[in-house]
PDB file of N, CA and C in Angstrom:
ATOM      1  N   MET H   1      85.021 210.157 295.942  1.00 75.00           N
ATOM      2  CA  MET H   1      85.332 209.491 296.784  1.00 75.00           C
ATOM      3  C   MET H   1      86.547 210.069 297.526  1.00 75.00           C
ATOM      4  N   ARG H   2      87.619 210.980 296.336  1.00 77.00           N
ATOM      5  CA  ARG H   2      88.641 211.103 296.866  1.00 77.00           C
ATOM      6  C   ARG H   2      88.499 212.405 297.824  1.00 77.00           C
ATOM      7  N   SER H   3      87.521 213.532 297.743  1.00 81.00           N
ATOM      8  CA  SER H   3      87.269 214.726 298.614  1.00 81.00           C
ATOM      9  C   SER H   3      86.288 214.067 299.856  1.00 81.00           C
ATOM     10  N   LEU H   4      85.974 212.893 299.924  1.00 79.00           N
ATOM     11  CA  LEU H   4      85.603 212.312 301.177  1.00 79.00           C
ATOM     12  C   LEU H   4      86.837 211.926 302.227  1.00 79.00           C
ATOM     13  N   GLU H   5      87.829 211.229 301.383  1.00 78.00           N
ATOM     14  CA  GLU H   5      89.105 210.510 301.869  1.00 78.00           C
ATOM     15  C   GLU H   5      89.778 211.842 302.333  1.00 78.00           C
ATOM     16  N   LYS H   6      89.851 213.161 301.755  1.00 78.00           N
ATOM     17  CA  LYS H   6      90.258 214.078 302.333  1.00 78.00           C
ATOM     18  C   LYS H   6      89.872 214.869 303.461  1.00 78.00           C
ATOM     19  N   THR H   7      88.607 214.848 303.439  1.00 81.00           N
ATOM     20  CA  THR H   7      87.714 215.274 304.629  1.00 81.00           C
ATOM     21  C   THR H   7      87.617 214.387 305.716  1.00 81.00           C
ATOM     22  N   GLN H   8      87.464 213.108 305.694  1.00 81.00           N
ATOM     23  CA  GLN H   8      86.860 212.156 306.589  1.00 81.00           C
ATOM     24  C   GLN H   8      88.054 210.936 306.729  1.00 81.00           C
ATOM     25  N   GLY H   9      88.866 210.949 306.244  1.00 77.00           N
ATOM     26  CA  GLY H   9      89.980 210.005 306.127  1.00 77.00           C
ATOM     27  C   GLY H   9      90.486 209.568 307.681  1.00 77.00           C
ATOM     28  N   ASP H  10      90.521 210.593 308.282  1.00 78.00           N
ATOM     29  CA  ASP H  10      91.315 210.171 309.435  1.00 78.00           C
ATOM     30  C   ASP H  10      90.365 209.459 310.441  1.00 78.00           C
ATOM     31  N   ALA H  11      89.191 209.510 309.911  1.00 80.00           N
ATOM     32  CA  ALA H  11      87.712 208.586 311.025  1.00 80.00           C
ATOM     33  C   ALA H  11      87.570 207.082 310.410  1.00 80.00           C
ATOM     34  N   TRP H  12      88.038 207.105 309.032  1.00 78.00           N
ATOM     35  CA  TRP H  12      87.849 205.888 308.570  1.00 78.00           C
ATOM     36  C   TRP H  12      89.135 204.658 309.121  1.00 78.00           C
ATOM     37  N   VAL H  13      88.592 203.235 309.100  1.00 79.00           N
ATOM     38  CA  VAL H  13      89.557 202.325 309.828  1.00 79.00           C
ATOM     39  C   VAL H  13      90.595 202.321 308.717  1.00 79.00           C
ATOM     40  N   VAL H  14      90.560 201.932 307.493  1.00 77.00           N
ATOM     41  CA  VAL H  14      91.077 201.833 306.517  1.00 77.00           C
ATOM     42  C   VAL H  14      92.272 202.917 305.977  1.00 77.00           C
ATOM     43  N   THR H  15      92.064 204.138 306.251  1.00 78.00           N
ATOM     44  CA  THR H  15      92.952 205.239 306.026  1.00 78.00           C
ATOM     45  C   THR H  15      93.465 205.700 307.334  1.00 78.00           C
ATOM     46  N   LYS H  16      92.990 205.502 308.286  1.00 79.00           N
ATOM     47  CA  LYS H  16      93.428 206.216 309.627  1.00 79.00           C
ATOM     48  C   LYS H  16      95.076 205.931 310.014  1.00 79.00           C
ATOM     49  N   GLY H  17      95.542 206.969 310.090  1.00 81.00           N
ATOM     50  CA  GLY H  17      97.148 206.717 310.179  1.00 81.00           C
ATOM     51  C   GLY H  17      97.959 206.405 309.369  1.00 81.00           C
ATOM     52  N   ARG H  18      97.806 206.165 307.912  1.00 78.00           N
ATOM     53  CA  ARG H  18      98.191 206.603 306.663  1.00 78.00           C
ATOM     54  C   ARG H  18      98.707 207.836 306.160  1.00 78.00           C
ATOM     55  N   ARG H  19      99.750 207.784 305.247  1.00 78.00           N
ATOM     56  CA  ARG H  19     100.065 208.642 304.793  1.00 78.00           C
ATOM     57  C   ARG H  19      99.414 209.459 303.877  1.00 78.00           C
ATOM     58  N   LYS H  20      98.989 210.407 304.138  1.00 78.00           N
ATOM     59  CA  LYS H  20      98.279 211.774 303.604  1.00 78.00           C
ATOM     60  C   LYS H  20      98.197 212.011 302.055  1.00 78.00           C
ATOM     61  N   ASP H  21      99.886 211.653 301.776  1.00 78.00           N
ATOM     62  CA  ASP H  21     100.086 212.001 300.128  1.00 78.00           C
ATOM     63  C   ASP H  21     100.243 210.692 299.559  1.00 78.00           C
ATOM     64  N   VAL H  22      99.880 209.644 299.784  1.00 74.00           N
ATOM     65  CA  VAL H  22      99.168 208.379 299.201  1.00 74.00           C
ATOM     66  C   VAL H  22      98.080 208.199 299.328  1.00 74.00           C
ATOM     67  N   PRO H  23      97.187 208.544 298.729  1.00 75.00           N
ATOM     68  CA  PRO H  23      95.843 208.409 298.702  1.00 75.00           C
ATOM     69  C   PRO H  23      95.223 206.871 298.469  1.00 75.00           C
ATOM     70  N   PHE H  24      94.125 206.723 299.517  1.00 72.00           N
ATOM     71  CA  PHE H  24      93.523 205.301 299.437  1.00 72.00           C
ATOM     72  C   PHE H  24      92.969 205.222 298.107  1.00 72.00           C
ATOM     73  N   VAL H  25      92.053 205.996 297.851  1.00 73.00           N
ATOM     74  CA  VAL H  25      91.474 205.819 296.527  1.00 73.00           C
ATOM     75  C   VAL H  25      91.859 205.984 295.385  1.00 73.00           C
ATOM     76  N   GLY H  26      92.238 204.730 294.527  1.00 69.00           N
ATOM     77  CA  GLY H  26      93.220 205.373 293.387  1.00 69.00           C
ATOM     78  C   GLY H  26      92.469 206.145 292.116  1.00 69.00           C
ATOM     79  N   ARG H  27      92.996 205.647 291.133  1.00 68.00           N
ATOM     80  CA  ARG H  27      92.299 206.246 289.738  1.00 68.00           C
ATOM     81  C   ARG H  27      90.895 206.514 289.910  1.00 68.00           C
ATOM     82  N   ALA H  28      90.327 205.763 290.030  1.00 66.00           N
ATOM     83  CA  ALA H  28      88.784 205.291 290.376  1.00 66.00           C
ATOM     84  C   ALA H  28      88.230 205.748 288.852  1.00 66.00           C
ATOM     85  N   THR H  29      88.906 204.930 287.563  1.00 76.00           N
ATOM     86  CA  THR H  29      88.433 205.032 286.438  1.00 76.00           C
ATOM     87  C   THR H  29      87.928 203.663 286.098  1.00 76.00           C
ATOM     88  N   SER H  30      86.478 203.725 285.519  1.00 77.00           N
ATOM     89  CA  SER H  30      85.868 202.338 285.098  1.00 77.00           C
ATOM     90  C   SER H  30      86.567 201.842 284.008  1.00 77.00           C
ATOM     91  N   GLY H  31      87.012 200.789 284.410  1.00 79.00           N
ATOM     92  CA  GLY H  31      87.342 199.663 283.387  1.00 79.00           C
ATOM     93  C   GLY H  31      89.213 199.737 283.344  1.00 79.00           C
ATOM     94  N   VAL H  32      90.011 200.172 284.006  1.00 81.00           N
ATOM     95  CA  VAL H  32      91.214 200.404 283.856  1.00 81.00           C
ATOM     96  C   VAL H  32      91.639 198.910 284.335  1.00 81.00           C
ATOM     97  N   TRP H  33      90.943 198.093 285.141  1.00 80.00           N
ATOM     98  CA  TRP H  33      91.649 196.689 285.008  1.00 80.00           C
ATOM     99  C   TRP H  33      91.617 196.096 283.776  1.00 80.00           C
ATOM    100  N   LYS H  34      90.856 196.363 282.761  1.00 81.00           N
ATOM    101  CA  LYS H  34      91.133 195.671 281.623  1.00 81.00           C
ATOM    102  C   LYS H  34      91.981 195.928 281.038  1.00 81.00           C
ATOM    103  N   SER H  35      92.699 197.231 281.121  1.00 84.00           N
ATOM    104  CA  SER H  35      94.215 197.798 280.478  1.00 84.00           C
ATOM    105  C   SER H  35      95.553 197.677 281.386  1.00 84.00           C
ATOM    106  N   THR H  36      95.158 197.027 282.503  1.00 87.00           N
ATOM    107  CA  THR H  36      96.246 196.993 283.636  1.00 87.00           C
ATOM    108  C   THR H  36      96.650 195.503 283.881  1.00 87.00           C
ATOM    109  N   LEU H  37      95.786 194.684 284.120  1.00 90.00           N
ATOM    110  CA  LEU H  37      96.072 193.208 284.490  1.00 90.00           C
ATOM    111  C   LEU H  37      96.274 192.373 283.293  1.00 90.00           C
ATOM    112  N   SER H  38      96.942 191.577 283.457  1.00 92.00           N
ATOM    113  CA  SER H  38      97.329 190.777 282.267  1.00 92.00           C
ATOM    114  C   SER H  38      96.235 189.795 281.581  1.00 92.00           C
ATOM    115  N   GLU H  39      96.120 189.333 280.469  1.00 91.00           N
ATOM    116  CA  GLU H  39      94.958 188.585 279.962  1.00 91.00           C
ATOM    117  C   GLU H  39      94.936 187.244 280.926  1.00 91.00           C
ATOM    118  N   ALA H  40      95.811 186.391 281.423  1.00 92.00           N
ATOM    119  CA  ALA H  40      95.627 185.558 282.153  1.00 92.00           C
ATOM    120  C   ALA H  40      94.875 185.909 283.601  1.00 92.00           C
ATOM    121  N   CYS H  41      95.566 186.834 283.893  1.00 92.00           N
ATOM    122  CA  CYS H  41      94.742 187.225 284.904  1.00 92.00           C
ATOM    123  C   CYS H  41      93.577 187.826 284.930  1.00 92.00           C
ATOM    124  N   ILE H  42      93.002 188.190 283.951  1.00 91.00           N
ATOM    125  CA  ILE H  42      91.495 188.764 283.739  1.00 91.00           C
ATOM    126  C   ILE H  42      90.865 187.478 283.589  1.00 91.00           C
ATOM    127  N   ALA H  43      91.427 186.329 282.909  1.00 89.00           N
ATOM    128  CA  ALA H  43      90.606 184.801 282.644  1.00 89.00           C
ATOM    129  C   ALA H  43      90.394 184.230 283.539  1.00 89.00           C
ATOM    130  N   GLN H  44      91.811 184.255 284.785  1.00 90.00           N
ATOM    131  CA  GLN H  44      91.201 183.799 286.023  1.00 90.00           C
ATOM    132  C   GLN H  44      90.216 184.206 287.262  1.00 90.00           C
ATOM    133  N   ILE H  45      90.350 185.833 286.927  1.00 88.00           N
ATOM    134  CA  ILE H  45      88.960 186.666 287.528  1.00 88.00           C
ATOM    135  C   ILE H  45      87.767 186.021 287.312  1.00 88.00           C
ATOM    136  N   GLU H  46      87.676 186.365 285.653  1.00 87.00           N
ATOM    137  CA  GLU H  46      86.420 186.157 285.009  1.00 87.00           C
ATOM    138  C   GLU H  46      85.757 184.757 285.135  1.00 87.00           C
ATOM    139  N   LYS H  47      86.668 183.740 285.378  1.00 86.00           N
ATOM    140  CA  LYS H  47      86.416 182.262 285.130  1.00 86.00           C
ATOM    141  C   LYS H  47      85.701 182.309 286.409  1.00 86.00           C
ATOM    142  N   VAL H  48      86.199 182.867 287.398  1.00 86.00           N
ATOM    143  CA  VAL H  48      85.401 182.056 289.030  1.00 86.00           C
ATOM    144  C   VAL H  48      84.511 183.362 289.058  1.00 86.00           C
ATOM    145  N   TRP H  49      84.594 184.602 288.847  1.00 87.00           N
ATOM    146  CA  TRP H  49      83.536 185.966 289.236  1.00 87.00           C
ATOM    147  C   TRP H  49      82.534 185.956 287.837  1.00 87.00           C
ATOM    148  N   GLY H  50      82.745 185.693 286.687  1.00 86.00           N
ATOM    149  CA  GLY H  50      82.349 185.758 285.597  1.00 86.00           C
ATOM    150  C   GLY H  50      80.869 186.082 285.671  1.00 86.00           C
ATOM    151  N   PRO H  51      80.157 184.764 286.231  1.00 86.00           N
ATOM    152  CA  PRO H  51      78.438 184.924 286.420  1.00 86.00           C
ATOM    153  C   PRO H  51      78.147 186.024 287.427  1.00 86.00           C
ATOM    154  N   LEU H  52      78.429 186.378 288.292  1.00 85.00           N
ATOM    155  CA  LEU H  52      78.585 187.094 289.367  1.00 85.00           C
ATOM    156  C   LEU H  52      78.767 188.735 288.612  1.00 85.00           C
ATOM    157  N   MET H  53      79.823 188.913 288.056  1.00 85.00           N
ATOM    158  CA  MET H  53      79.965 190.260 287.262  1.00 85.00           C
ATOM    159  C   MET H  53      79.049 190.450 286.417  1.00 85.00           C
ATOM    160  N   SER H  54      78.781 189.413 285.688  1.00 84.00           N
ATOM    161  CA  SER H  54      77.865 189.557 284.791  1.00 84.00           C
ATOM    162  C   SER H  54      76.103 190.306 285.030  1.00 84.00           C
ATOM    163  N   SER H  55      76.252 189.491 286.442  1.00 82.00           N
ATOM    164  CA  SER H  55      74.450 189.702 287.005  1.00 82.00           C
ATOM    165  C   SER H  55      74.677 191.129 287.743  1.00 82.00           C
ATOM    166  N   LEU H  56      75.893 191.644 287.798  1.00 84.00           N
ATOM    167  CA  LEU H  56      75.852 192.832 288.241  1.00 84.00           C
ATOM    168  C   LEU H  56      76.201 194.218 287.047  1.00 84.00           C
ATOM    169  N   GLY H  57      76.241 193.724 285.936  1.00 84.00           N
ATOM    170  CA  GLY H  57      75.915 194.822 284.731  1.00 84.00           C
ATOM    171  C   GLY H  57      77.497 194.971 284.047  1.00 84.00           C
ATOM    172  N   TYR H  58      78.645 193.910 284.791  1.00 85.00           N
ATOM    173  CA  TYR H  58      79.543 194.371 284.655  1.00 85.00           C
ATOM    174  C   TYR H  58      79.819 193.752 282.781  1.00 85.00           C
ATOM    175  N   GLU H  59      80.671 194.569 281.742  1.00 86.00           N
ATOM    176  CA  GLU H  59      81.160 193.873 280.957  1.00 86.00           C
ATOM    177  C   GLU H  59      82.088 193.203 280.838  1.00 86.00           C
ATOM    178  N   LEU H  60      82.074 191.913 280.450  1.00 88.00           N
ATOM    179  CA  LEU H  60      83.479 191.009 280.526  1.00 88.00           C
ATOM    180  C   LEU H  60      84.186 190.867 279.264  1.00 88.00           C
ATOM    181  N   VAL H  61      85.627 190.737 279.445  1.00 88.00           N
ATOM    182  CA  VAL H  61      86.322 190.469 278.247  1.00 88.00           C
ATOM    183  C   VAL H  61      86.270 189.043 277.828  1.00 88.00           C
ATOM    184  N   ASN H  62      86.022 188.162 278.363  1.00 85.00           N
ATOM    185  CA  ASN H  62      86.042 186.879 277.642  1.00 85.00           C
ATOM    186  C   ASN H  62      84.031 186.495 278.263  1.00 85.00           C
ATOM    187  N   ALA H  63      83.473 186.849 277.421  1.00 79.00           N
ATOM    188  CA  ALA H  63      81.942 186.537 277.414  1.00 79.00           C
ATOM    189  C   ALA H  63      81.797 184.971 277.841  1.00 79.00           C
ATOM    190  N   GLU H  64      82.215 184.201 277.701  1.00 78.00           N
ATOM    191  CA  GLU H  64      82.045 182.910 277.860  1.00 78.00           C
ATOM    192  C   GLU H  64      81.992 182.343 279.275  1.00 78.00           C
ATOM    193  N   PHE H  65      82.653 183.425 279.760  1.00 75.00           N
ATOM    194  CA  PHE H  65      82.643 183.143 281.613  1.00 75.00           C
ATOM    195  C   PHE H  65      81.611 183.811 282.116  1.00 75.00           C
ATOM    196  N   GLY H  66      80.838 184.208 281.505  1.00 71.00           N
ATOM    197  CA  GLY H  66      79.386 185.121 281.947  1.00 71.00           C
ATOM    198  C   GLY H  66      78.543 183.853 282.399  1.00 71.00           C
ATOM    199  N   ASN H  67      78.429 182.520 281.554  1.00 69.00           N
ATOM    200  CA  ASN H  67      77.324 181.934 281.104  1.00 69.00           C
ATOM    201  C   ASN H  67      77.776 180.447 282.140  1.00 69.00           C
ATOM    202  N   ALA H  68      79.043 180.628 283.019  1.00 58.00           N
ATOM    203  CA  ALA H  68      79.117 179.606 283.951  1.00 58.00           C
ATOM    204  C   ALA H  68      78.262 179.479 285.017  1.00 58.00           C
ATOM    205  N   VAL H  69      78.748 178.587 285.952  1.00 57.00           N
ATOM    206  CA  VAL H  69      77.778 178.722 287.114  1.00 57.00           C
ATOM    207  C   VAL H  69      78.373 179.642 288.290  1.00 57.00           C
ATOM    208  N   ALA H  70      77.524 180.230 288.620  1.00 56.00           N
ATOM    209  CA  ALA H  70      77.947 181.510 289.645  1.00 56.00           C
ATOM    210  C   ALA H  70      78.588 180.844 291.231  1.00 56.00           C
ATOM    211  N   PRO H  71      79.755 181.506 291.793  1.00 58.00           N
ATOM    212  CA  PRO H  71      80.388 181.186 292.828  1.00 58.00           C
ATOM    213  C   PRO H  71      79.235 180.983 293.664  1.00 58.00           C
ATOM    214  N   ASP H  72      79.972 180.103 294.808  1.00 64.00           N
ATOM    215  CA  ASP H  72      79.052 180.415 296.037  1.00 64.00           C
ATOM    216  C   ASP H  72      79.779 181.477 297.058  1.00 64.00           C
ATOM    217  N   VAL H  73      79.102 182.374 297.042  1.00 64.00           N
ATOM    218  CA  VAL H  73      79.864 183.276 297.668  1.00 64.00           C
ATOM    219  C   VAL H  73      79.137 183.317 299.117  1.00 64.00           C
ATOM    220  N   SER H  74      78.919 182.487 300.022  1.00 65.00           N
ATOM    221  CA  SER H  74      78.158 182.519 300.970  1.00 65.00           C
ATOM    222  C   SER H  74      79.306 182.435 302.266  1.00 65.00           C
ATOM    223  N   LEU H  75      80.291 182.195 302.146  1.00 64.00           N
ATOM    224  CA  LEU H  75      81.606 182.467 302.904  1.00 64.00           C
ATOM    225  C   LEU H  75      81.759 184.001 302.965  1.00 64.00           C
ATOM    226  N   SER H  76      82.032 184.054 301.687  1.00 68.00           N
ATOM    227  CA  SER H  76      82.306 185.750 301.276  1.00 68.00           C
ATOM    228  C   SER H  76      81.261 186.868 302.401  1.00 68.00           C
ATOM    229  N   LYS H  77      80.175 186.072 302.221  1.00 68.00           N
ATOM    230  CA  LYS H  77      79.092 187.330 302.837  1.00 68.00           C
ATOM    231  C   LYS H  77      79.356 186.844 304.236  1.00 68.00           C
ATOM    232  N   ARG H  78      79.894 185.822 304.826  1.00 68.00           N
ATOM    233  CA  ARG H  78      80.063 185.738 306.473  1.00 68.00           C
ATOM    234  C   ARG H  78      81.015 186.819 306.558  1.00 68.00           C
ATOM    235  N   LEU H  79      82.433 186.535 305.758  1.00 68.00           N
ATOM    236  CA  LEU H  79      83.257 187.100 306.371  1.00 68.00           C
ATOM    237  C   LEU H  79      83.298 188.605 305.980  1.00 68.00           C
ATOM    238  N   TYR H  80      82.692 188.878 304.987  1.00 66.00           N
ATOM    239  CA  TYR H  80      82.599 190.598 304.677  1.00 66.00           C
ATOM    240  C   TYR H  80      81.259 190.775 305.060  1.00 66.00           C
ATOM    241  N   LYS H  81      80.516 190.951 306.312  1.00 64.00           N
ATOM    242  CA  LYS H  81      79.275 191.762 305.873  1.00 64.00           C
ATOM    243  C   LYS H  81      79.333 192.658 305.691  1.00 64.00           C
ATOM    244  N   VAL H  82      80.083 193.734 305.912  1.00 58.00           N
ATOM    245  CA  VAL H  82      79.529 194.968 305.786  1.00 58.00           C
ATOM    246  C   VAL H  82      79.502 195.053 303.973  1.00 58.00           C
ATOM    247  N   GLN H  83      80.254 194.258 303.223  1.00 54.00           N
ATOM    248  CA  GLN H  83      79.940 194.812 302.043  1.00 54.00           C
ATOM    249  C   GLN H  83      78.984 193.868 301.399  1.00 54.00           C
ATOM    250  N   PHE H  84      78.156 193.089 301.725  1.00 47.00           N
ATOM    251  CA  PHE H  84      76.785 192.587 301.255  1.00 47.00           C
ATOM    252  C   PHE H  84      75.768 192.912 301.681  1.00 47.00           C
TER     253      PHE H  84
END
């Protein structure tokens, strides 16, 4: 992703006109959020999105949130058509 950003960044809507010395693509390391976010923040995210995260194959910090009722993502699908 970083190499694509360097070669195509000027064509991307989210990176067009941005500073070249501050990359849009961060560390891009799997699981960094588990050590970066607070336990309370992780619990909030997993409480709401845990079932979806589990269904997509993500390992949860709080396994009990993976068994909850999945959130209604229909509004998100309408707002963010490109991602779904």
